Short mmCIF file of C-alpha atoms and ligand atoms in Angstrom, two decimals:
data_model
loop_
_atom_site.label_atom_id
_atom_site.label_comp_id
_atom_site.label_asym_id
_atom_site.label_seq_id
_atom_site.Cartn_x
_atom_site.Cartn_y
_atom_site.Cartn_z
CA UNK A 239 -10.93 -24.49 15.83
CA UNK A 240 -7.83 -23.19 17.54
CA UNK A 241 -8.55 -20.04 20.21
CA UNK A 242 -6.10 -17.12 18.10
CA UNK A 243 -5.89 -14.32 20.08
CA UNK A 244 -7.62 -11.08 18.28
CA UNK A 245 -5.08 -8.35 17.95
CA UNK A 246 -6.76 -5.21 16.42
CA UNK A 247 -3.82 -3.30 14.29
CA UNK A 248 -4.59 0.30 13.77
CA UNK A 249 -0.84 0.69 12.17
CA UNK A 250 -1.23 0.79 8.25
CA UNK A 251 -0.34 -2.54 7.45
CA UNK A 252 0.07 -5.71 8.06
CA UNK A 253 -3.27 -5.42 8.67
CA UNK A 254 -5.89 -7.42 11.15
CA UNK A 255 -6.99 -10.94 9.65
CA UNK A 256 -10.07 -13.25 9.84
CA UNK A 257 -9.27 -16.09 11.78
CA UNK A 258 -10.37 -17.80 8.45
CA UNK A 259 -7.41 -16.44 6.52
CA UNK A 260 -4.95 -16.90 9.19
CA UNK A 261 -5.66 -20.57 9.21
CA UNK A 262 -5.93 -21.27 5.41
CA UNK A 263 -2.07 -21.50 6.03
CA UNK A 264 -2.61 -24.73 7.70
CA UNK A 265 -2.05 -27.12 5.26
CA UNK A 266 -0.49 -30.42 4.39
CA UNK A 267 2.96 -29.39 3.11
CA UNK A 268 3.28 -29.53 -0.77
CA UNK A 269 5.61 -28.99 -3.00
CA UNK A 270 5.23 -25.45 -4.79
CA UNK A 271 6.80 -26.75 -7.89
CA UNK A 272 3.54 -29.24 -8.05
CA UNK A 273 0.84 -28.91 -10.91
CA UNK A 274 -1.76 -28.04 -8.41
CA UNK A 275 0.12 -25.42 -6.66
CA UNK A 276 0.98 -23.56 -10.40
CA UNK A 277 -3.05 -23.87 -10.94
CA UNK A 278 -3.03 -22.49 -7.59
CA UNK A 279 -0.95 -19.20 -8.17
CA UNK A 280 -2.84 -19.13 -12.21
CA UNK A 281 -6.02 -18.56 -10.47
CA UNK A 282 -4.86 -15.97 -7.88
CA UNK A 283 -3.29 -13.68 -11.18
CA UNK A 284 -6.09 -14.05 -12.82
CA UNK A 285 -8.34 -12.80 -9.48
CA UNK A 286 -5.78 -9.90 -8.89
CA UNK A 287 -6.66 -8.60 -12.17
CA UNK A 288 -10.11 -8.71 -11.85
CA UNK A 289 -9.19 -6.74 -8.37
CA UNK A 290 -8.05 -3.64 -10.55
CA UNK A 291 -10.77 -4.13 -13.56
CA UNK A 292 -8.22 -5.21 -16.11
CA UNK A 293 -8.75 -6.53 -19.14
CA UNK A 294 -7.31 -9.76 -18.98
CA UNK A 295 -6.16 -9.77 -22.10
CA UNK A 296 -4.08 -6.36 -21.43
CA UNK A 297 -3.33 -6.97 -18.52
CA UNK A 298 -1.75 -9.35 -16.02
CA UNK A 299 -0.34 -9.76 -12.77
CA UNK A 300 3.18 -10.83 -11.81
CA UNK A 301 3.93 -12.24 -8.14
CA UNK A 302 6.85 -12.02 -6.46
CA UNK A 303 8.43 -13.02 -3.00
CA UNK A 304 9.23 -10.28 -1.22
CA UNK A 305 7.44 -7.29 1.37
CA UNK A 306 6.01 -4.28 -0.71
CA UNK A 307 8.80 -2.31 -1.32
CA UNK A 308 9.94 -5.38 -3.86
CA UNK A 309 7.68 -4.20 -6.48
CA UNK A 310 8.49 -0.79 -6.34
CA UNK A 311 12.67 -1.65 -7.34
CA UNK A 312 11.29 -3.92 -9.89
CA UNK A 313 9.16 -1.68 -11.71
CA UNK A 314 11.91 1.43 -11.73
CA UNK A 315 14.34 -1.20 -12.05
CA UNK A 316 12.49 -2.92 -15.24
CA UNK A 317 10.70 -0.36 -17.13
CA UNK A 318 13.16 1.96 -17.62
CA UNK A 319 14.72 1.93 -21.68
CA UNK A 320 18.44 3.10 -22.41
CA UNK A 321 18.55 6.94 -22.30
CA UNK A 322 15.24 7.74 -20.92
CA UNK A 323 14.50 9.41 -17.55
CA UNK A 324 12.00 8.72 -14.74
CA UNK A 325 9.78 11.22 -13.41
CA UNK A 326 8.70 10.90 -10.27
CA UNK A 327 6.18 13.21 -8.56
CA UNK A 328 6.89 13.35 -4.91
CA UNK A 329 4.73 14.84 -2.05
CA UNK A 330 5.46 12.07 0.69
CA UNK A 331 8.02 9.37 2.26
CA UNK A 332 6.87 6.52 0.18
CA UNK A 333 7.71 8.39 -3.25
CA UNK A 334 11.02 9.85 -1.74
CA UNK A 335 11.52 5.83 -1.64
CA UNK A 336 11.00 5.66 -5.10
CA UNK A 337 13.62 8.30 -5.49
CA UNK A 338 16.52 6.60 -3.49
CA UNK A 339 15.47 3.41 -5.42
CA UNK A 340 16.25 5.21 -8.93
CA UNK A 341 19.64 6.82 -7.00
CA UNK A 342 20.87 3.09 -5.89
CA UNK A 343 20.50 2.23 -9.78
CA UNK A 344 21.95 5.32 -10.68
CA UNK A 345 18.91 5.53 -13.15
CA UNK A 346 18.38 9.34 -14.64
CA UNK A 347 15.16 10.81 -12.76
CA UNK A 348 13.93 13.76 -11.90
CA UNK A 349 12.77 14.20 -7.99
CA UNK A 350 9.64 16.68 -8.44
CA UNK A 351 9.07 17.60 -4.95
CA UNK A 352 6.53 19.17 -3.37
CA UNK A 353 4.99 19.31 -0.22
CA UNK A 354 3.80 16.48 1.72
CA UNK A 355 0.92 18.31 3.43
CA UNK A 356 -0.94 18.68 0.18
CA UNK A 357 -1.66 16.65 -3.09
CA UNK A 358 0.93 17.46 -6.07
CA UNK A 359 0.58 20.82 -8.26
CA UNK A 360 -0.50 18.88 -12.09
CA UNK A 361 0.99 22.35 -13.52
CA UNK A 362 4.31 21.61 -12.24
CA UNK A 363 3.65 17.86 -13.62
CA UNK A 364 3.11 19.27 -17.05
CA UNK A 365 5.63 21.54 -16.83
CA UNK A 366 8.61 19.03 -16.21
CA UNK A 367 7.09 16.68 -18.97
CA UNK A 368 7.13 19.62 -21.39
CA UNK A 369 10.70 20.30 -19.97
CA UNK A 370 12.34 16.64 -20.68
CA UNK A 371 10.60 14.94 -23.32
CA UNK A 372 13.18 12.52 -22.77
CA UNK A 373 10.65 11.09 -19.60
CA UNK A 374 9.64 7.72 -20.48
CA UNK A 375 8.23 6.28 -16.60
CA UNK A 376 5.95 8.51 -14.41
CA UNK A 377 5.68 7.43 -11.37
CA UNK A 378 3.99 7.99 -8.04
CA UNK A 379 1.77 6.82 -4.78
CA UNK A 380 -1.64 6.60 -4.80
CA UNK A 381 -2.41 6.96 -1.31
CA UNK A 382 1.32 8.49 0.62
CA UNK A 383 0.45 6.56 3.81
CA UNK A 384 3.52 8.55 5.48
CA UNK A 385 0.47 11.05 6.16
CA UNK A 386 -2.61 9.91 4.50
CA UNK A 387 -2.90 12.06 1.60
CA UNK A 388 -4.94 10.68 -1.36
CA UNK A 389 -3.28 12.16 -5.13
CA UNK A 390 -4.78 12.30 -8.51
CA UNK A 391 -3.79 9.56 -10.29
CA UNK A 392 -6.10 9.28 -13.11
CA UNK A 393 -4.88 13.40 -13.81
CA UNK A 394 -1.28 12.38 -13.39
CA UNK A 395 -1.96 9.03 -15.64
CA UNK A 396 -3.18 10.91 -18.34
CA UNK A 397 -0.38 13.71 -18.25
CA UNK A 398 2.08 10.98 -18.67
CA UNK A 399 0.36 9.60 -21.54
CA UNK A 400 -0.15 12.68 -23.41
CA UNK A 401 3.42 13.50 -23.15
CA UNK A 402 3.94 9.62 -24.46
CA UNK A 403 5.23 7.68 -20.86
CA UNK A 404 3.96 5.11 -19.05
CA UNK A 405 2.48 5.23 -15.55
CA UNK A 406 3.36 3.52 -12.88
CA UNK A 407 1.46 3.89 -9.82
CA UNK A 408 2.63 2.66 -6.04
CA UNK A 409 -1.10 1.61 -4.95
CA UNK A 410 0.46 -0.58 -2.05
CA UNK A 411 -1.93 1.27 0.57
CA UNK A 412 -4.74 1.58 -1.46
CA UNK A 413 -5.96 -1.35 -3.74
CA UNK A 414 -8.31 -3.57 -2.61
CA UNK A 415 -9.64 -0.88 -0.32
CA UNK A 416 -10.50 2.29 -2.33
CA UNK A 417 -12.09 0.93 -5.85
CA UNK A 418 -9.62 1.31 -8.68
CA UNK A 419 -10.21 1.40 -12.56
CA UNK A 420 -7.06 0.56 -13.83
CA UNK A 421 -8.17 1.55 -17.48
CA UNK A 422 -10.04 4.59 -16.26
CA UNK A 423 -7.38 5.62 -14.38
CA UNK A 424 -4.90 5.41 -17.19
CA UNK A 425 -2.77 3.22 -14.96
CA UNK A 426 -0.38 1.37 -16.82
CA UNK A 427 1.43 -0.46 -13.86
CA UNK A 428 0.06 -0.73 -10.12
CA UNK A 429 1.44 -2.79 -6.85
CA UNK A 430 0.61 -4.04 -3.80
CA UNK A 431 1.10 -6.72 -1.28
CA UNK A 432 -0.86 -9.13 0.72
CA UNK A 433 -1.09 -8.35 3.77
CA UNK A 434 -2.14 -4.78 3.27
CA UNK A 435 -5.83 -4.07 1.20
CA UNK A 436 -6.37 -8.18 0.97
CA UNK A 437 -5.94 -8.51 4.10
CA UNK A 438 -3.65 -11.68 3.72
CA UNK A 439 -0.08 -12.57 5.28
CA UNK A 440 2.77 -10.45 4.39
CA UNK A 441 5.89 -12.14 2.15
CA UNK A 442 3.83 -11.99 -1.21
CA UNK A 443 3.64 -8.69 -3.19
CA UNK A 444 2.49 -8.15 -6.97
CA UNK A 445 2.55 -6.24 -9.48
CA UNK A 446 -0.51 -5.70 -11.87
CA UNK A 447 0.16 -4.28 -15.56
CA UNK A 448 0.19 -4.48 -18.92
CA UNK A 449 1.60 -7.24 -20.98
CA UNK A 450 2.42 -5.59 -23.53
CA UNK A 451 4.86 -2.74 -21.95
CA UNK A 452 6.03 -6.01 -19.92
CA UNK A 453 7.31 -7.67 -23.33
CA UNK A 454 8.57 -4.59 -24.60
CA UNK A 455 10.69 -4.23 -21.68
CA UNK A 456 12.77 -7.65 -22.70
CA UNK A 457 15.67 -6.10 -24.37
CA UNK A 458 15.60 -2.82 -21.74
CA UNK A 459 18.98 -2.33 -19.39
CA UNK A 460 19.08 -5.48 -17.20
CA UNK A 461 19.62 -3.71 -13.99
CA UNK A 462 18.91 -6.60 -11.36
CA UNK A 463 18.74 -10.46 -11.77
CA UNK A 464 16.14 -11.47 -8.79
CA UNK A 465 14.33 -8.37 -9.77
CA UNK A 466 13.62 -8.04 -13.34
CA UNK A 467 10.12 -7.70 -14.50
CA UNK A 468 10.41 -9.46 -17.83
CA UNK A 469 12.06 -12.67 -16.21
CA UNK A 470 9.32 -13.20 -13.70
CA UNK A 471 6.89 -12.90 -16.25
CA UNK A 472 8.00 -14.82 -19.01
CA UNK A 473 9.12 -18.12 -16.56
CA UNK A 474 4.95 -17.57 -15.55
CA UNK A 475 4.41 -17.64 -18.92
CA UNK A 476 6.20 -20.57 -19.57
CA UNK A 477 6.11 -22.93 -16.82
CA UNK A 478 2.94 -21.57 -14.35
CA UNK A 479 5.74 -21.03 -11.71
CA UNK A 480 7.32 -18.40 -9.82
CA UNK A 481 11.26 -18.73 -10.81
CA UNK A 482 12.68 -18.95 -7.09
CA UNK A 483 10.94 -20.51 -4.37
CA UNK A 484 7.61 -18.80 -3.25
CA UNK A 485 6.01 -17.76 -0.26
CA UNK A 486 3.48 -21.46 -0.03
CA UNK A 487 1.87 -20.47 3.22
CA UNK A 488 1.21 -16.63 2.14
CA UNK A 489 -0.29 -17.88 -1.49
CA UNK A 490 -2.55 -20.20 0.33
CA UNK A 491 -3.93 -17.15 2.94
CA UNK A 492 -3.84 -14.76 -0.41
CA UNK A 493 -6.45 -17.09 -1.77
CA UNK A 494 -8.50 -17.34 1.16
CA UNK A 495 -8.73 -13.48 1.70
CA UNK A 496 -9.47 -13.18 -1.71
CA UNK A 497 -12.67 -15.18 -1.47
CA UNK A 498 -13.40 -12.78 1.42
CA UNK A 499 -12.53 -10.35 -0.51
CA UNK A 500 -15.68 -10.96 -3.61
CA UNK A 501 -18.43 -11.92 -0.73
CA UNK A 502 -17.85 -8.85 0.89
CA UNK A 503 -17.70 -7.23 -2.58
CA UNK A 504 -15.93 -3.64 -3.61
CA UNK A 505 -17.90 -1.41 -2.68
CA UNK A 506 -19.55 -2.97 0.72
CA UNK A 507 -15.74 -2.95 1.59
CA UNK A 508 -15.05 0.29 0.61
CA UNK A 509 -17.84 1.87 3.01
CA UNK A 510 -16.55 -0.36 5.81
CA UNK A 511 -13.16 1.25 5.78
CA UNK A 512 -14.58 4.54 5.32
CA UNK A 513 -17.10 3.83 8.46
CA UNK A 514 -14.26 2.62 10.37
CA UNK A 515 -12.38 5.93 9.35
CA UNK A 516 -15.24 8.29 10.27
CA UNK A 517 -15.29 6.29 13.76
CA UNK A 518 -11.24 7.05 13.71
CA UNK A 519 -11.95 10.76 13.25
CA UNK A 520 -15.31 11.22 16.05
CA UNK A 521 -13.30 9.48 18.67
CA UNK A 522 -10.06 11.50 18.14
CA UNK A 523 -12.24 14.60 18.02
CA UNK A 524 -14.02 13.65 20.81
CA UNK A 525 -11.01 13.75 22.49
CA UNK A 526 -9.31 17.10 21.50
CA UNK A 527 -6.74 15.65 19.23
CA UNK A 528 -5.74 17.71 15.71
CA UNK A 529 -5.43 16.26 12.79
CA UNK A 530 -2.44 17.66 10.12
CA UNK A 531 -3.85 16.96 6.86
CA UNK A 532 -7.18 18.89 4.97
CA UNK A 533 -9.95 16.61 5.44
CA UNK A 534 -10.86 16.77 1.75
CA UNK A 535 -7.56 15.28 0.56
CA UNK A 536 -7.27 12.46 3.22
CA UNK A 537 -7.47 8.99 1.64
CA UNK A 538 -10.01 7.77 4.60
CA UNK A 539 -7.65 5.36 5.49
CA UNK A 540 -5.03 6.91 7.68
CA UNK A 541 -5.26 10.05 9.95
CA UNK A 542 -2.25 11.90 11.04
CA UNK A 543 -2.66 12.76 14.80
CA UNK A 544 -0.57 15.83 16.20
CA UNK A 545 1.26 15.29 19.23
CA UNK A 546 -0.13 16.97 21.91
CA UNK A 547 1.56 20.18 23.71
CA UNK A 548 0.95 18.51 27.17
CA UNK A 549 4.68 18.05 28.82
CA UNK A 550 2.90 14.49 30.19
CA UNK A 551 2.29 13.52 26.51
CA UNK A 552 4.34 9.88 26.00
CA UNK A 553 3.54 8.45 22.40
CA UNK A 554 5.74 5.44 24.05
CA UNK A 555 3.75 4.91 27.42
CA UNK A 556 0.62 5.34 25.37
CA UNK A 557 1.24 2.76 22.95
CA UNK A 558 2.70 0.39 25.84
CA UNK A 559 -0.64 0.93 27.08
CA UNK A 560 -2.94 0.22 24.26
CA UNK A 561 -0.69 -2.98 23.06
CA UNK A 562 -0.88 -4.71 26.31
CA UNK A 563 -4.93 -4.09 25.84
CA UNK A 564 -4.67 -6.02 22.44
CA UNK A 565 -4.60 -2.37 20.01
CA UNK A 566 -1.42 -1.28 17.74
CA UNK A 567 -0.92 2.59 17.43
CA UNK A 568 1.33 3.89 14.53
CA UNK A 569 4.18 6.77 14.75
CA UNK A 570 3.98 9.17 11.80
CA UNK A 571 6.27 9.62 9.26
CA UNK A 572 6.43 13.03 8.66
CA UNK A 573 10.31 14.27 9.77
CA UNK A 574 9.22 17.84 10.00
CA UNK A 575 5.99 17.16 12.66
CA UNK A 576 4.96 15.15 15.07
CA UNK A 577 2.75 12.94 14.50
CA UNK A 578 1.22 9.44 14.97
CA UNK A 579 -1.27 7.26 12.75
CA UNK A 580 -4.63 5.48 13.27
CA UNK A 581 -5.79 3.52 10.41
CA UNK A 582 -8.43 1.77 9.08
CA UNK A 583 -6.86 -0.92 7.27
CA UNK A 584 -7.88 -4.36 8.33
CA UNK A 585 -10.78 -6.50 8.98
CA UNK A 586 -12.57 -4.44 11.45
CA UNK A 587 -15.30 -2.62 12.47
CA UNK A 588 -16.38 0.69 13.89
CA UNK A 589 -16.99 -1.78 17.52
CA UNK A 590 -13.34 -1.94 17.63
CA UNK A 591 -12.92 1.56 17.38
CA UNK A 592 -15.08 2.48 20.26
CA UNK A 593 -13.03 0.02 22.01
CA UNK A 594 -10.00 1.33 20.91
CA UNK A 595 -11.41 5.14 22.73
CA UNK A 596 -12.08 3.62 25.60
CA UNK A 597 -8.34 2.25 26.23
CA UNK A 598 -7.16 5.32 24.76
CA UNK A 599 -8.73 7.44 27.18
CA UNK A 600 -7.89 5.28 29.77
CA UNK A 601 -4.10 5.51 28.85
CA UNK A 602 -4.62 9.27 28.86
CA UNK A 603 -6.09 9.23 32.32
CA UNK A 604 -3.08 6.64 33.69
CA UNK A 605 -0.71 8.83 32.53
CA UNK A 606 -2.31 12.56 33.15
CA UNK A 607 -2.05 13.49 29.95
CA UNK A 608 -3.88 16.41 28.62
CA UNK A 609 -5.09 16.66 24.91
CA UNK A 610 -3.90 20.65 24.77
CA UNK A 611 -2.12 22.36 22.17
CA UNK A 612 -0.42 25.58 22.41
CA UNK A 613 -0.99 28.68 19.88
C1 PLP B 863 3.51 -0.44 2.89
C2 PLP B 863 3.85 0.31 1.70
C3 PLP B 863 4.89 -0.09 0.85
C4 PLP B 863 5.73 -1.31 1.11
O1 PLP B 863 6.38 -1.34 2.33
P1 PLP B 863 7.09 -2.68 2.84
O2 PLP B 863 7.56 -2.33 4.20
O3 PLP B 863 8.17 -3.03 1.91
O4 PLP B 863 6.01 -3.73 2.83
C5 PLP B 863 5.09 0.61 -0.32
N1 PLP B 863 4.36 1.69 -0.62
C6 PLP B 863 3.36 2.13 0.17
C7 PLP B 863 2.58 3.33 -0.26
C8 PLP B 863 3.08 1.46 1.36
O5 PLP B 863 2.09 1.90 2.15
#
């Protein structure tokens, strides 16, 4: 067994790995264009699936090479037909993404903004799908880990399919970690990448949806040539293979975590991340530090920390600090506050958090930093 050094990363994603996942990438080099490497990537589809509770025959999986953001451009990019408009709602950085994605293609959309302190107002939803019945893709993020806010995508889902589109949800921060019912949550398209929820390696993302939309979408605007939907798909179909050269190592850890992933199971998963969380939030409390978001609408896997008032407050020196002592803090992403993250992505435990408090307060003490806010 090699000695890897144990790194605990409290950033939201890539997240910490099992030594056992890290070195499933070991192997003797192959070929990916090999029968056993397609049987390979034919299993892991199938298992990502099952991830989501598809029904196989509905739905499938499509992998691609590429970080997370890939499968966001494909799916604006692919499942758009001539004419039609994209809705997206958008209370956070990773959905204003989506938006500059549509802008790049010069694809019609409408940006419904709204706050990204709060989950999105479903009245407004309806109201710009009564407005432009011309909407064929609704689109948004599950979990906006820009701040941590969890939004209602099974209400949103079924909005979109009343007024006849397809939904198309970015669950990159989320699947794998909170339980998700694809059919329940009238999802039609979700996303992710490795090293996120499955706690693989990062360079393999994928998108999970149904078949059926994806052959429809054959004769749609071709928009991109590396990132259509249809083309990925149908050379899967065909040959077992990814169409350009994949990410060998990644697929291999992707299986491994996976097979983590069922003996921990869904739900024993589920509580460990939210233990971890609850850990996140006693220690930070502990120490005097604010959160920005309501509690009841926080996904339980990333807290927004306000910045202290204290003129001694460094989020720099602080995360020097903790780094050298083997833990990653976050900045926010929230352009209008201050803030930095603590998540509890990753495979570990509420030990590591206490851990992680002591350093902290150590790094506090070092630099005579107060935990005070003005008002
Ligand atoms: C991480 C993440 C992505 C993808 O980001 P990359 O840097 O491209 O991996 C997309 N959406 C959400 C919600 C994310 O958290």
């Amino acid at each position: 067994m090699m000695n890897i050094k144990r790194n605990v990363l409290l950033n939201p994603g890539p997240a910490t790995t099992t030594d056992s996942v890290k070195l499933a990438q070991v192997v003797p080099d192959i070929c990916p264009r090999e029968k056993e490497f397609a049987g390979m990537m034919k299993s892991l589809r199938e298992d990502l699936v099952k991830v989501v509770h598809g029904n196989p025959e509905e739905y499938t999986s499509v992998l691609f090479t590429g970080s997370g953001t890939i499968n966001i451009d494909i799916c604006l990019n692919s499942l758009l037909p001539e004419g039609k408009k994209i809705l997206v709602v958008n209370n956070g950085a990773y959905s204003s993404r989506a938006v500059e994605i549509c802008q790049y293609y010069g694809m019609p959309h409408i940006d419904l903004k709204s706050s990204v302190f709060d989950v999105p107002d479903l009245k407004a939803v309806e109201q710009a799908l009564a407005d432009n019945p011309d909407v064929a893709v609704v689109y948004t993020t599950h979990h906006e880990t820009g701040t941590g806010v969890l939004n209602p995508i099974r209400e949103i889902g079924a909005q979109a399919h009343r007024h006849g589109a397809i939904f198309v949800c970015d669950t990159t921060s989320s699947l794998g970690m909170i339980p998700l019912d694809v059919e329940k949550d009238n999802v039609d398209f979700c996303m992710a990448s490795a090293q996120k929820g499955l706690m693989a390696m990062t360079g393999l993302s994928f998108i999970i949806g149904k078949r059926a939309i994806i052959e429809a979408s054959k004769d749609y605007p071709k928009r991109s040539y590396y990132c259509n939907l249809f083309l990925q798909y149908d050379y899967f179909e065909k040959t077992g293979q990814m169409h350009f050269t994949p990410p060998v190592q990644t697929i291999y850890s992707t299986i491994q975590a996976l097979k983590e992933y069922w003996a921990e199971g869904e739900t024993e998963k589920f509580a460990r991340h939210h233990r971890v969380f609850e850990a996140i939030h006693k220690g930070l409390a502990e120490l005097g530090f604010k959160n920005v978001i309501r509690r009841d609408i926080q996904s339980g896997l990333v807290v927004s920390v306000l910045y202290p008032d204290d003129e001694h407050w460094d989020f720099d020196k602080v995360h020097d600090y903790c780094y050298e002592h083997g833990f990653t803090i976050y900045p926010g992403k929230i352009s209008t506050t201050n803030t930095f993250r603590l998540c509890s992505l990753g495979a570990i435990d509420v030990k590591d958090i206490e851990d992680f408090f002591v350093v902290l307060k150590d790094a506090l003490d070092k630099y005579h930093i107060k935990v005070i806010y003005n008002e």
